[in-house]
Amino acid sequence: MKGAAGGGRSRAAVPPRRSAPAAAALTMNRGFSKKSHPFLPKLFRKMSTQSAKERPESLHFPFLEDEDTISTLKESKTFFILRGLPGSGKSTLAHAIQDRYKDACKVISVDSYKITPSIRSAIPEEYSKVDEDLVDYCKRDISVIVLDDTHHERERLDQLFDIADKYRYKVVFAEPKTPWRQDCLQLKEKNQWKLSVEELKKMKPSLEKEFLPMYFGWFLSKRSSEILRKAGQAFLDELASLKAFKKESKYFASAIEDPKIKIALTSYFVKRPPGVLHCTTKYTDFGKAAGAEEYAQQEAVKASYGKGFTLSISALFITTKTVGARVELSEQQLLLWPGDADKILPADNLPKGSRAHITLGCANGVEAVQTGLDLLEFVKLEKAGNKGEEVGEIGGGKLLYFDNGMWMLTLSKKIDVKAIFSGYYGKGKLVPTQSTNKRGSAFSSCTII
């Protein structure tokens, strides 16, 4: 907001003299704190609920109303990409997000850069200034960045996805729920650019179809990712120093620099998935995969998009190809789990959710999808009665060996991680870790967000 312009000489502000009753009231108010009045938190929660009910229907989103979602987003890094025709209510939604997240949020409205929304053959040069400001916010680790634009062009969205990957932001799409959002006659009267019905209709087709991601899943908060990364690092370090592991070290031959010293497992897993640590639910390939549209239209999926969840990590595991975390899904979370996700062969009959995992790193030449396949091998062995050879207690739990370089640490205390259910919209290629020293850094940079 612009400050009021003042003229003439400035003078120091003199506080007004208060009457005795007013001063007494002020003193009473100063003493009215949460500490001295334990019922206040409940009162505040009630007020928050009331304000949510008073919010118009078009602003009912979990990231505006659900407290668990809001707290998770505050400890995450998220791009909210608002989509919709001019005049559909995007700026109102942007202001609502700004109001909810306060200092943790920055809004970039393309309107303020004087870029007129239209169908065009090339992305306007003016977007370079938009991206300059966006990257500046990313470098400052702003938790919530709202991008207010029509976002009707795939080329423009790809530019944003690349920036999200580079700075490890998760992406959440949000569209206004206003009744007139698709009504070009009403939008003609509401849009500030004075666009005609014909101009609005030209943009409409690219916005009517839902934009599906490469995959849906739970994307961990920055804080939870760091907790899980540290647990994974400790697991690898301790495992590599064990005599039992060294006896089976032939499976990790490329990690052995000198048989007399510790095996460098942290530099063995040299690749990480792009973007944010996540647990994939459904691979949709931007709508091209079998069952993609059906999955996206499920009520549970639509209701959960952009919502916060707490995932439970029950074990950490490594094979010669991957290192990952085993996720134990709740009944509510299993509603988002596809029925065929745990089948590799038609004859496979494993418990629903068996494949749920978070990839922490991959060996050279291995793709991230392998982590889930590796976990299913453990599950198949367990189902066949092979519970693994108990090697002993390390760090946070019981260490089991399943032969062929397959190790699992079942955690004595499960690790709870906070995540947002959304989609990954980038290119999806594994990226190399950016290690700066030999020991420890490869795995660190492969997992931290």
CSV table of C-alpha atoms in Angstrom, one decimal:
chain,number,residue,atom,x,y,z
A,1,MET,CA,0.0,0.0,0.0
A,2,LYS,CA,1.1,3.5,-0.7
A,3,GLY,CA,1.8,5.8,2.2
A,4,ALA,CA,-0.1,9.1,2.4
A,5,ALA,CA,1.8,12.0,1.0
A,6,GLY,CA,2.5,14.8,3.5
A,7,GLY,CA,3.2,18.5,2.9
A,8,GLY,CA,4.7,21.2,4.9
A,9,ARG,CA,6.9,20.8,8.0
A,10,SER,CA,6.8,17.5,9.9
A,11,ARG,CA,6.4,17.5,13.6
A,12,ALA,CA,6.7,14.9,16.3
A,13,ALA,CA,3.4,13.1,17.1
A,14,VAL,CA,2.1,13.9,20.6
A,15,PRO,CA,0.1,11.1,22.2
A,16,PRO,CA,-3.4,12.2,23.2
A,17,ARG,CA,-4.1,12.6,26.9
A,18,ARG,CA,-6.2,9.7,28.1
A,19,SER,CA,-9.0,10.0,30.7
A,20,ALA,CA,-8.6,8.0,33.9
A,21,PRO,CA,-11.2,5.4,32.9
A,22,ALA,CA,-9.6,4.9,29.4
A,23,ALA,CA,-6.2,4.5,31.1
A,24,ALA,CA,-7.6,1.9,33.4
A,25,ALA,CA,-9.2,0.1,30.5
A,26,LEU,CA,-5.9,0.0,28.7
A,27,THR,CA,-4.1,-1.4,31.8
A,28,MET,CA,-6.8,-4.1,32.1
A,29,ASN,CA,-6.3,-5.0,28.4
A,30,ARG,CA,-2.6,-5.3,28.8
A,31,GLY,CA,-3.1,-7.8,31.5
A,32,PHE,CA,-5.5,-9.9,29.4
A,33,SER,CA,-3.1,-12.5,28.1
A,34,LYS,CA,-3.2,-16.2,27.1
A,35,LYS,CA,-1.1,-16.9,30.2
A,36,SER,CA,-3.5,-15.4,32.7
A,37,HIS,CA,-6.6,-16.7,30.9
A,38,PRO,CA,-6.2,-20.4,29.9
A,39,PHE,CA,-9.6,-20.5,28.2
A,40,LEU,CA,-8.4,-18.0,25.5
A,41,PRO,CA,-6.8,-20.6,23.1
A,42,LYS,CA,-10.2,-22.3,22.8
A,43,LEU,CA,-11.9,-19.0,22.3
A,44,PHE,CA,-9.4,-18.1,19.6
A,45,ARG,CA,-10.0,-21.5,17.9
A,46,LYS,CA,-13.8,-20.9,18.0
A,47,MET,CA,-13.3,-17.4,16.5
A,48,SER,CA,-11.1,-18.9,13.7
A,49,THR,CA,-13.8,-21.5,13.0
A,50,GLN,CA,-16.5,-18.8,12.8
A,51,SER,CA,-14.5,-16.7,10.4
A,52,ALA,CA,-14.0,-19.8,8.2
A,53,LYS,CA,-17.8,-20.3,8.1
A,54,GLU,CA,-18.3,-16.7,7.2
A,55,ARG,CA,-15.8,-17.0,4.3
A,56,PRO,CA,-17.5,-17.2,0.9
A,57,GLU,CA,-17.9,-20.6,-0.7
A,58,SER,CA,-15.4,-19.5,-3.4
A,59,LEU,CA,-12.7,-19.4,-0.8
A,60,HIS,CA,-13.2,-22.8,0.8
A,61,PHE,CA,-9.7,-24.4,0.5
A,62,PRO,CA,-7.8,-26.6,3.0
A,63,PHE,CA,-4.8,-24.3,2.7
A,64,LEU,CA,-7.1,-21.4,4.0
A,65,GLU,CA,-9.1,-23.3,6.6
A,66,ASP,CA,-7.3,-26.5,7.8
A,67,GLU,CA,-4.9,-25.7,10.7
A,68,ASP,CA,-2.7,-28.8,10.1
A,69,THR,CA,-2.4,-27.8,6.4
A,70,ILE,CA,-1.5,-24.2,7.3
A,71,SER,CA,1.2,-25.2,9.8
A,72,THR,CA,2.7,-27.7,7.3
A,73,LEU,CA,2.8,-25.0,4.6
A,74,LYS,CA,4.5,-22.6,7.0
A,75,GLU,CA,7.4,-25.0,7.4
A,76,SER,CA,7.5,-25.9,3.7
A,77,LYS,CA,8.4,-24.1,0.4
A,78,THR,CA,5.4,-23.9,-1.9
A,79,PHE,CA,4.4,-22.2,-5.2
A,80,PHE,CA,0.7,-21.5,-5.4
A,81,ILE,CA,0.0,-21.2,-9.1
A,82,LEU,CA,-3.4,-19.5,-9.5
A,83,ARG,CA,-5.2,-20.3,-12.8
A,84,GLY,CA,-8.2,-18.9,-14.4
A,85,LEU,CA,-9.7,-16.4,-16.8
A,86,PRO,CA,-9.3,-12.6,-16.2
A,87,GLY,CA,-12.0,-11.5,-13.7
A,88,SER,CA,-12.6,-15.0,-12.3
A,89,GLY,CA,-11.5,-14.1,-8.7
A,90,LYS,CA,-7.7,-15.0,-8.7
A,91,SER,CA,-6.7,-11.8,-7.1
A,92,THR,CA,-9.3,-12.2,-4.3
A,93,LEU,CA,-7.9,-15.7,-3.7
A,94,ALA,CA,-4.3,-14.4,-3.7
A,95,HIS,CA,-5.3,-11.7,-1.1
A,96,ALA,CA,-6.9,-14.4,1.0
A,97,ILE,CA,-3.7,-16.5,1.0
A,98,GLN,CA,-1.6,-13.5,1.8
A,99,ASP,CA,-3.9,-12.6,4.7
A,100,ARG,CA,-3.7,-16.2,6.1
A,101,TYR,CA,0.1,-16.6,5.9
A,102,LYS,CA,1.1,-12.9,6.6
A,103,ASP,CA,4.9,-12.5,6.6
A,104,ALA,CA,5.5,-16.1,5.4
A,105,CYS,CA,3.9,-15.2,2.0
A,106,LYS,CA,4.7,-13.1,-1.0
A,107,VAL,CA,2.3,-12.5,-3.9
A,108,ILE,CA,3.5,-11.9,-7.4
A,109,SER,CA,0.6,-10.5,-9.5
A,110,VAL,CA,1.3,-10.3,-13.2
A,111,ASP,CA,-1.2,-7.5,-13.4
A,112,SER,CA,1.2,-5.2,-11.7
A,113,TYR,CA,3.8,-5.8,-14.4
A,114,LYS,CA,1.3,-4.6,-17.1
A,115,ILE,CA,1.3,-7.9,-19.0
A,116,THR,CA,-2.1,-8.2,-20.7
A,117,PRO,CA,-3.5,-11.7,-20.7
A,118,SER,CA,-4.1,-13.0,-24.2
A,119,ILE,CA,-3.5,-15.8,-26.7
A,120,ARG,CA,0.0,-15.1,-28.1
A,121,SER,CA,2.7,-16.8,-30.2
A,122,ALA,CA,5.5,-16.2,-27.7
A,123,ILE,CA,5.9,-15.5,-24.0
A,124,PRO,CA,6.3,-11.7,-23.5
A,125,GLU,CA,9.7,-10.3,-22.6
A,126,GLU,CA,8.1,-8.6,-19.5
A,127,TYR,CA,8.0,-12.0,-17.8
A,128,SER,CA,11.8,-11.8,-17.3
A,129,LYS,CA,11.2,-9.2,-14.6
A,130,VAL,CA,8.5,-11.4,-13.0
A,131,ASP,CA,10.9,-14.3,-12.9
A,132,GLU,CA,13.7,-12.1,-11.5
A,133,ASP,CA,11.4,-11.2,-8.6
A,134,LEU,CA,10.3,-14.8,-8.2
A,135,VAL,CA,13.8,-16.1,-8.0
A,136,ASP,CA,14.7,-13.4,-5.5
A,137,TYR,CA,11.9,-14.7,-3.2
A,138,CYS,CA,13.0,-18.3,-3.8
A,139,LYS,CA,16.6,-17.5,-2.7
A,140,ARG,CA,15.1,-16.0,0.5
A,141,ASP,CA,13.3,-19.2,1.2
A,142,ILE,CA,9.9,-17.6,1.4
A,143,SER,CA,7.5,-20.3,2.6
A,144,VAL,CA,4.5,-19.4,0.4
A,145,ILE,CA,4.8,-17.7,-3.0
A,146,VAL,CA,1.6,-17.0,-4.8
A,147,LEU,CA,1.7,-16.5,-8.6
A,148,ASP,CA,-1.4,-14.7,-9.8
A,149,ASP,CA,-1.8,-15.0,-13.6
A,150,THR,CA,-4.1,-16.7,-16.1
A,151,HIS,CA,-1.4,-19.5,-16.6
A,152,HIS,CA,-3.1,-20.7,-19.7
A,153,GLU,CA,0.1,-21.4,-21.6
A,154,ARG,CA,2.1,-24.6,-21.2
A,155,GLU,CA,5.3,-22.9,-22.2
A,156,ARG,CA,5.0,-20.4,-19.3
A,157,LEU,CA,4.1,-23.1,-16.8
A,158,ASP,CA,7.2,-25.1,-17.8
A,159,GLN,CA,9.3,-22.1,-17.0
A,160,LEU,CA,7.8,-22.0,-13.5
A,161,PHE,CA,8.2,-25.7,-13.0
A,162,ASP,CA,11.9,-25.4,-13.8
A,163,ILE,CA,12.3,-22.7,-11.2
A,164,ALA,CA,10.3,-24.8,-8.6
A,165,ASP,CA,12.7,-27.7,-9.3
A,166,LYS,CA,15.8,-25.6,-9.0
A,167,TYR,CA,14.9,-24.1,-5.7
A,168,ARG,CA,13.0,-27.2,-4.4
A,169,TYR,CA,9.5,-25.8,-4.1
A,170,LYS,CA,6.4,-27.9,-4.3
A,171,VAL,CA,3.7,-26.7,-6.6
A,172,VAL,CA,0.0,-26.4,-5.8
A,173,PHE,CA,-2.5,-25.3,-8.4
A,174,ALA,CA,-5.5,-23.3,-7.3
A,175,GLU,CA,-8.5,-22.1,-9.3
A,176,PRO,CA,-11.2,-19.7,-8.1
A,177,LYS,CA,-14.5,-21.3,-7.2
A,178,THR,CA,-16.6,-18.3,-8.2
A,179,PRO,CA,-19.9,-19.1,-9.9
A,180,TRP,CA,-19.0,-16.9,-12.9
A,181,ARG,CA,-15.4,-18.2,-13.5
A,182,GLN,CA,-16.4,-19.7,-16.9
A,183,ASP,CA,-19.1,-17.2,-17.9
A,184,CYS,CA,-17.4,-14.9,-20.4
A,185,LEU,CA,-20.4,-12.5,-20.5
A,186,GLN,CA,-19.9,-11.8,-16.7
A,187,LEU,CA,-16.1,-11.9,-17.0
A,188,LYS,CA,-16.3,-9.2,-19.6
A,189,GLU,CA,-17.7,-6.9,-17.0
A,190,LYS,CA,-15.4,-8.0,-14.2
A,191,ASN,CA,-12.0,-8.1,-15.8
A,192,GLN,CA,-9.8,-5.0,-15.4
A,193,TRP,CA,-8.3,-5.3,-18.9
A,194,LYS,CA,-11.7,-4.7,-20.6
A,195,LEU,CA,-11.2,-7.8,-22.6
A,196,SER,CA,-14.1,-8.7,-24.9
A,197,VAL,CA,-16.2,-11.9,-24.8
A,198,GLU,CA,-14.4,-13.1,-28.0
A,199,GLU,CA,-10.9,-12.5,-26.4
A,200,LEU,CA,-12.0,-14.4,-23.3
A,201,LYS,CA,-13.4,-17.3,-25.3
A,202,LYS,CA,-10.1,-17.7,-27.1
A,203,MET,CA,-8.3,-18.4,-23.7
A,204,LYS,CA,-11.1,-20.6,-22.3
A,205,PRO,CA,-10.3,-24.0,-23.9
A,206,SER,CA,-6.7,-24.1,-22.5
A,207,LEU,CA,-8.1,-23.5,-19.0
A,208,GLU,CA,-11.2,-25.8,-19.1
A,209,LYS,CA,-9.2,-29.0,-19.0
A,210,GLU,CA,-7.6,-29.9,-15.7
A,211,PHE,CA,-3.8,-29.8,-15.8
A,212,LEU,CA,-2.6,-33.2,-14.5
A,213,PRO,CA,0.9,-33.7,-13.1
A,214,MET,CA,3.5,-36.2,-13.9
A,215,TYR,CA,2.5,-37.9,-10.6
A,216,PHE,CA,0.4,-37.2,-7.5
A,217,GLY,CA,1.8,-37.7,-4.0
A,218,TRP,CA,2.6,-36.4,-0.6
A,219,PHE,CA,5.4,-33.8,-0.7
A,220,LEU,CA,7.3,-33.3,2.6
A,221,SER,CA,7.8,-30.1,4.4
A,222,LYS,CA,11.3,-28.6,4.5
A,223,ARG,CA,11.6,-29.4,8.2
A,224,SER,CA,10.4,-33.0,7.9
A,225,SER,CA,12.7,-33.6,5.0
A,226,GLU,CA,15.6,-32.5,7.1
A,227,ILE,CA,14.6,-34.8,9.9
A,228,LEU,CA,14.3,-37.8,7.5
A,229,ARG,CA,17.6,-36.9,5.7
A,230,LYS,CA,19.4,-36.9,9.1
A,231,ALA,CA,17.9,-40.3,10.0
A,232,GLY,CA,18.9,-41.7,6.6
A,233,GLN,CA,22.4,-40.3,6.9
A,234,ALA,CA,22.8,-41.8,10.4
A,235,PHE,CA,21.5,-45.2,9.1
A,236,LEU,CA,24.1,-45.3,6.3
A,237,ASP,CA,26.9,-44.2,8.5
A,238,GLU,CA,26.2,-46.8,11.1
A,239,LEU,CA,25.5,-49.6,8.7
A,240,ALA,CA,28.7,-49.0,6.8
A,241,SER,CA,30.8,-49.3,9.9
A,242,LEU,CA,29.4,-52.7,11.0
A,243,LYS,CA,31.4,-56.0,10.6
A,244,ALA,CA,28.3,-57.8,9.4
A,245,PHE,CA,27.9,-55.3,6.6
A,246,LYS,CA,31.5,-55.4,5.6
A,247,LYS,CA,31.3,-59.2,5.2
A,248,GLU,CA,28.6,-58.6,2.5
A,249,SER,CA,30.4,-55.6,1.0
A,250,LYS,CA,30.9,-57.3,-2.3
A,251,TYR,CA,27.5,-56.0,-3.3
A,252,PHE,CA,28.7,-52.5,-2.9
A,253,ALA,CA,32.1,-52.9,-4.4
A,254,SER,CA,32.2,-49.5,-6.1
A,255,ALA,CA,31.8,-47.9,-2.7
A,256,ILE,CA,34.9,-49.4,-1.2
A,257,GLU,CA,37.9,-47.0,-1.4
A,258,ASP,CA,40.0,-49.0,1.0
A,259,PRO,CA,38.9,-52.2,2.7
A,260,LYS,CA,40.5,-51.2,5.9
A,261,ILE,CA,38.4,-48.0,6.3
A,262,LYS,CA,34.7,-47.3,6.4
A,263,ILE,CA,32.8,-48.0,3.2
A,264,ALA,CA,31.6,-44.7,1.6
A,265,LEU,CA,27.9,-45.5,1.2
A,266,THR,CA,27.1,-41.8,1.2
A,267,SER,CA,28.9,-41.4,-2.1
A,268,TYR,CA,27.5,-44.7,-3.5
A,269,PHE,CA,24.0,-43.2,-3.9
A,270,VAL,CA,24.9,-40.4,-6.2
A,271,LYS,CA,21.5,-39.4,-7.6
A,272,ARG,CA,18.4,-37.9,-6.1
A,273,PRO,CA,14.9,-37.3,-7.4
A,274,PRO,CA,14.2,-33.7,-8.6
A,275,GLY,CA,12.4,-31.2,-6.4
A,276,VAL,CA,11.0,-32.1,-3.0
A,277,LEU,CA,11.2,-35.4,-1.1
A,278,HIS,CA,7.9,-37.2,-1.6
A,279,CYS,CA,5.8,-40.4,-1.5
A,280,THR,CA,4.2,-41.0,-4.9
A,281,THR,CA,0.6,-42.2,-5.0
A,282,LYS,CA,-0.2,-42.3,-8.7
A,283,TYR,CA,2.0,-41.9,-11.8
A,284,THR,CA,-0.2,-40.0,-14.3
A,285,ASP,CA,2.2,-38.8,-17.0
A,286,PHE,CA,0.4,-35.5,-17.4
A,287,GLY,CA,-2.8,-37.4,-18.1
A,288,LYS,CA,-1.4,-39.9,-20.6
A,289,ALA,CA,-1.0,-42.8,-18.2
A,290,ALA,CA,-3.7,-45.5,-17.9
A,291,GLY,CA,-6.3,-44.5,-15.3
A,292,ALA,CA,-4.9,-41.0,-14.9
A,293,GLU,CA,-8.1,-39.1,-15.5
A,294,GLU,CA,-10.1,-41.5,-13.4
A,295,TYR,CA,-7.7,-41.1,-10.5
A,296,ALA,CA,-7.7,-37.3,-10.7
A,297,GLN,CA,-11.5,-37.2,-10.6
A,298,GLN,CA,-11.9,-39.3,-7.5
A,299,GLU,CA,-13.6,-37.4,-4.7
A,300,ALA,CA,-10.9,-38.3,-2.2
A,301,VAL,CA,-8.2,-37.0,-4.5
A,302,LYS,CA,-10.0,-33.7,-5.3
A,303,ALA,CA,-10.8,-33.1,-1.6
A,304,SER,CA,-7.3,-33.9,-0.5
A,305,TYR,CA,-5.4,-31.8,-3.1
A,306,GLY,CA,-3.4,-29.0,-1.4
A,307,LYS,CA,-4.2,-30.6,2.1
A,308,GLY,CA,-1.7,-31.4,4.9
A,309,PHE,CA,-1.1,-35.0,6.1
A,310,THR,CA,1.2,-36.7,8.6
A,311,LEU,CA,3.0,-39.8,7.2
A,312,SER,CA,4.5,-42.5,9.4
A,313,ILE,CA,7.9,-43.8,8.5
A,314,SER,CA,8.3,-47.4,9.9
A,315,ALA,CA,11.6,-48.5,8.4
A,316,LEU,CA,14.7,-47.4,6.3
A,317,PHE,CA,16.1,-49.7,3.7
A,318,ILE,CA,18.9,-50.0,1.2
A,319,THR,CA,19.6,-52.3,-1.7
A,320,THR,CA,22.4,-52.2,-4.2
A,321,LYS,CA,20.3,-49.8,-6.3
A,322,THR,CA,18.4,-47.5,-3.9
A,323,VAL,CA,18.0,-46.2,-0.4
A,324,GLY,CA,14.6,-45.3,0.9
A,325,ALA,CA,12.1,-44.9,3.7
A,326,ARG,CA,9.1,-47.3,4.2
A,327,VAL,CA,5.8,-45.4,4.7
A,328,GLU,CA,3.0,-46.9,6.7
A,329,LEU,CA,-0.3,-45.5,5.4
A,330,SER,CA,-3.4,-44.8,7.5
A,331,GLU,CA,-6.9,-45.8,6.5
A,332,GLN,CA,-7.5,-42.2,5.3
A,333,GLN,CA,-4.3,-42.1,3.3
A,334,LEU,CA,-5.1,-45.5,1.7
A,335,LEU,CA,-8.1,-43.8,0.1
A,336,LEU,CA,-5.6,-42.0,-2.1
A,337,TRP,CA,-3.7,-45.2,-2.9
A,338,PRO,CA,-4.5,-46.7,-6.3
A,339,GLY,CA,-5.6,-50.3,-6.2
A,340,ASP,CA,-3.0,-51.5,-8.8
A,341,ALA,CA,0.0,-49.7,-7.3
A,342,ASP,CA,1.3,-52.8,-5.4
A,343,LYS,CA,1.1,-55.1,-8.4
A,344,ILE,CA,4.1,-55.8,-10.7
A,345,LEU,CA,2.8,-59.1,-12.0
A,346,PRO,CA,-0.9,-59.8,-12.4
A,347,ALA,CA,-0.6,-62.6,-9.9
A,348,ASP,CA,0.8,-60.4,-7.2
A,349,ASN,CA,-1.5,-60.1,-4.1
A,350,LEU,CA,0.2,-57.8,-1.6
A,351,PRO,CA,-1.4,-55.7,1.1
A,352,LYS,CA,-2.6,-52.3,-0.2
A,353,GLY,CA,0.0,-49.6,0.4
A,354,SER,CA,2.9,-52.1,0.3
A,355,ARG,CA,4.8,-50.0,-2.2
A,356,ALA,CA,4.5,-46.7,-0.2
A,357,HIS,CA,8.0,-45.2,0.1
A,358,ILE,CA,10.1,-42.1,-0.1
A,359,THR,CA,13.2,-42.3,-2.3
A,360,LEU,CA,16.3,-40.9,-0.5
A,361,GLY,CA,18.9,-41.7,-3.1
A,362,CYS,CA,19.8,-43.9,-6.1
A,363,ALA,CA,23.0,-45.6,-7.3
A,364,ASN,CA,24.5,-44.3,-10.5
A,365,GLY,CA,22.4,-45.3,-13.6
A,366,VAL,CA,19.3,-46.2,-11.5
A,367,GLU,CA,15.9,-44.4,-11.8
A,368,ALA,CA,13.9,-43.3,-8.7
A,369,VAL,CA,11.0,-45.7,-9.7
A,370,GLN,CA,13.3,-48.6,-8.6
A,371,THR,CA,12.9,-47.7,-4.9
A,372,GLY,CA,9.3,-48.8,-4.9
A,373,LEU,CA,10.2,-52.0,-6.8
A,374,ASP,CA,13.0,-52.7,-4.2
A,375,LEU,CA,10.5,-52.3,-1.3
A,376,LEU,CA,8.1,-54.7,-2.9
A,377,GLU,CA,10.9,-57.3,-3.0
A,378,PHE,CA,11.2,-56.9,0.8
A,379,VAL,CA,7.4,-57.3,1.2
A,380,LYS,CA,7.3,-60.4,-1.0
A,381,LEU,CA,10.1,-62.0,1.1
A,382,GLU,CA,8.2,-61.1,4.3
A,383,LYS,CA,5.0,-62.6,2.9
A,384,ALA,CA,6.8,-65.8,2.0
A,385,GLY,CA,8.0,-66.1,5.7
A,386,ASN,CA,11.5,-64.6,5.3
A,387,LYS,CA,11.6,-62.0,8.0
A,388,GLY,CA,15.3,-61.4,7.5
A,389,GLU,CA,18.3,-62.3,9.6
A,390,GLU,CA,18.4,-60.2,12.8
A,391,VAL,CA,21.8,-58.6,12.9
A,392,GLY,CA,21.3,-56.6,16.1
A,393,GLU,CA,20.2,-53.2,17.4
A,394,ILE,CA,21.6,-50.1,15.8
A,395,GLY,CA,20.6,-46.4,16.1
A,396,GLY,CA,16.9,-46.2,16.1
A,397,GLY,CA,15.8,-49.9,15.8
A,398,LYS,CA,16.4,-53.5,14.7
A,399,LEU,CA,18.6,-54.2,11.7
A,400,LEU,CA,17.6,-57.1,9.4
A,401,TYR,CA,19.6,-58.6,6.5
A,402,PHE,CA,17.7,-60.3,3.6
A,403,ASP,CA,20.7,-61.4,1.5
A,404,ASN,CA,21.9,-60.0,-1.9
A,405,GLY,CA,22.8,-56.6,-0.3
A,406,MET,CA,19.2,-56.0,1.0
A,407,TRP,CA,19.2,-54.4,4.5
A,408,MET,CA,16.3,-53.0,6.5
A,409,LEU,CA,16.2,-51.0,9.7
A,410,THR,CA,12.8,-51.4,11.4
A,411,LEU,CA,12.4,-48.3,13.6
A,412,SER,CA,11.6,-48.8,17.3
A,413,LYS,CA,9.9,-45.4,17.2
A,414,LYS,CA,8.3,-44.4,13.9
A,415,ILE,CA,9.2,-41.1,12.4
A,416,ASP,CA,6.2,-38.8,11.7
A,417,VAL,CA,6.7,-36.4,8.7
A,418,LYS,CA,4.4,-33.6,7.6
A,419,ALA,CA,3.5,-33.4,3.9
A,420,ILE,CA,1.1,-31.8,1.5
A,421,PHE,CA,-0.8,-33.8,-1.1
A,422,SER,CA,-0.2,-32.3,-4.5
A,423,GLY,CA,1.4,-33.1,-7.8
A,424,TYR,CA,4.8,-33.0,-9.4
A,425,TYR,CA,4.7,-31.1,-12.7
A,426,GLY,CA,8.4,-30.8,-13.7
A,427,LYS,CA,10.6,-32.9,-16.1
A,428,GLY,CA,11.2,-35.6,-13.6
A,429,LYS,CA,14.8,-36.4,-14.4
A,430,LEU,CA,17.2,-37.5,-11.6
A,431,VAL,CA,19.8,-34.9,-10.8
A,432,PRO,CA,23.3,-35.4,-9.6
A,433,THR,CA,24.2,-34.7,-6.0
A,434,GLN,CA,26.4,-31.7,-5.6
A,435,SER,CA,29.0,-33.0,-3.2
A,436,THR,CA,31.8,-30.7,-2.1
A,437,ASN,CA,33.8,-33.3,-0.1
A,438,LYS,CA,34.2,-37.0,-0.1
A,439,ARG,CA,32.5,-38.0,3.1
A,440,GLY,CA,28.9,-37.5,3.9
A,441,SER,CA,28.1,-34.7,1.5
A,442,ALA,CA,26.8,-36.8,-1.4
A,443,PHE,CA,23.8,-38.2,0.5
A,444,SER,CA,23.2,-34.9,2.2
A,445,SER,CA,22.8,-33.0,-1.0
A,446,CYS,CA,20.8,-35.9,-2.5
A,447,THR,CA,18.1,-35.5,0.1
A,448,ILE,CA,17.9,-32.1,1.7
A,449,ILE,CA,15.3,-29.7,0.5
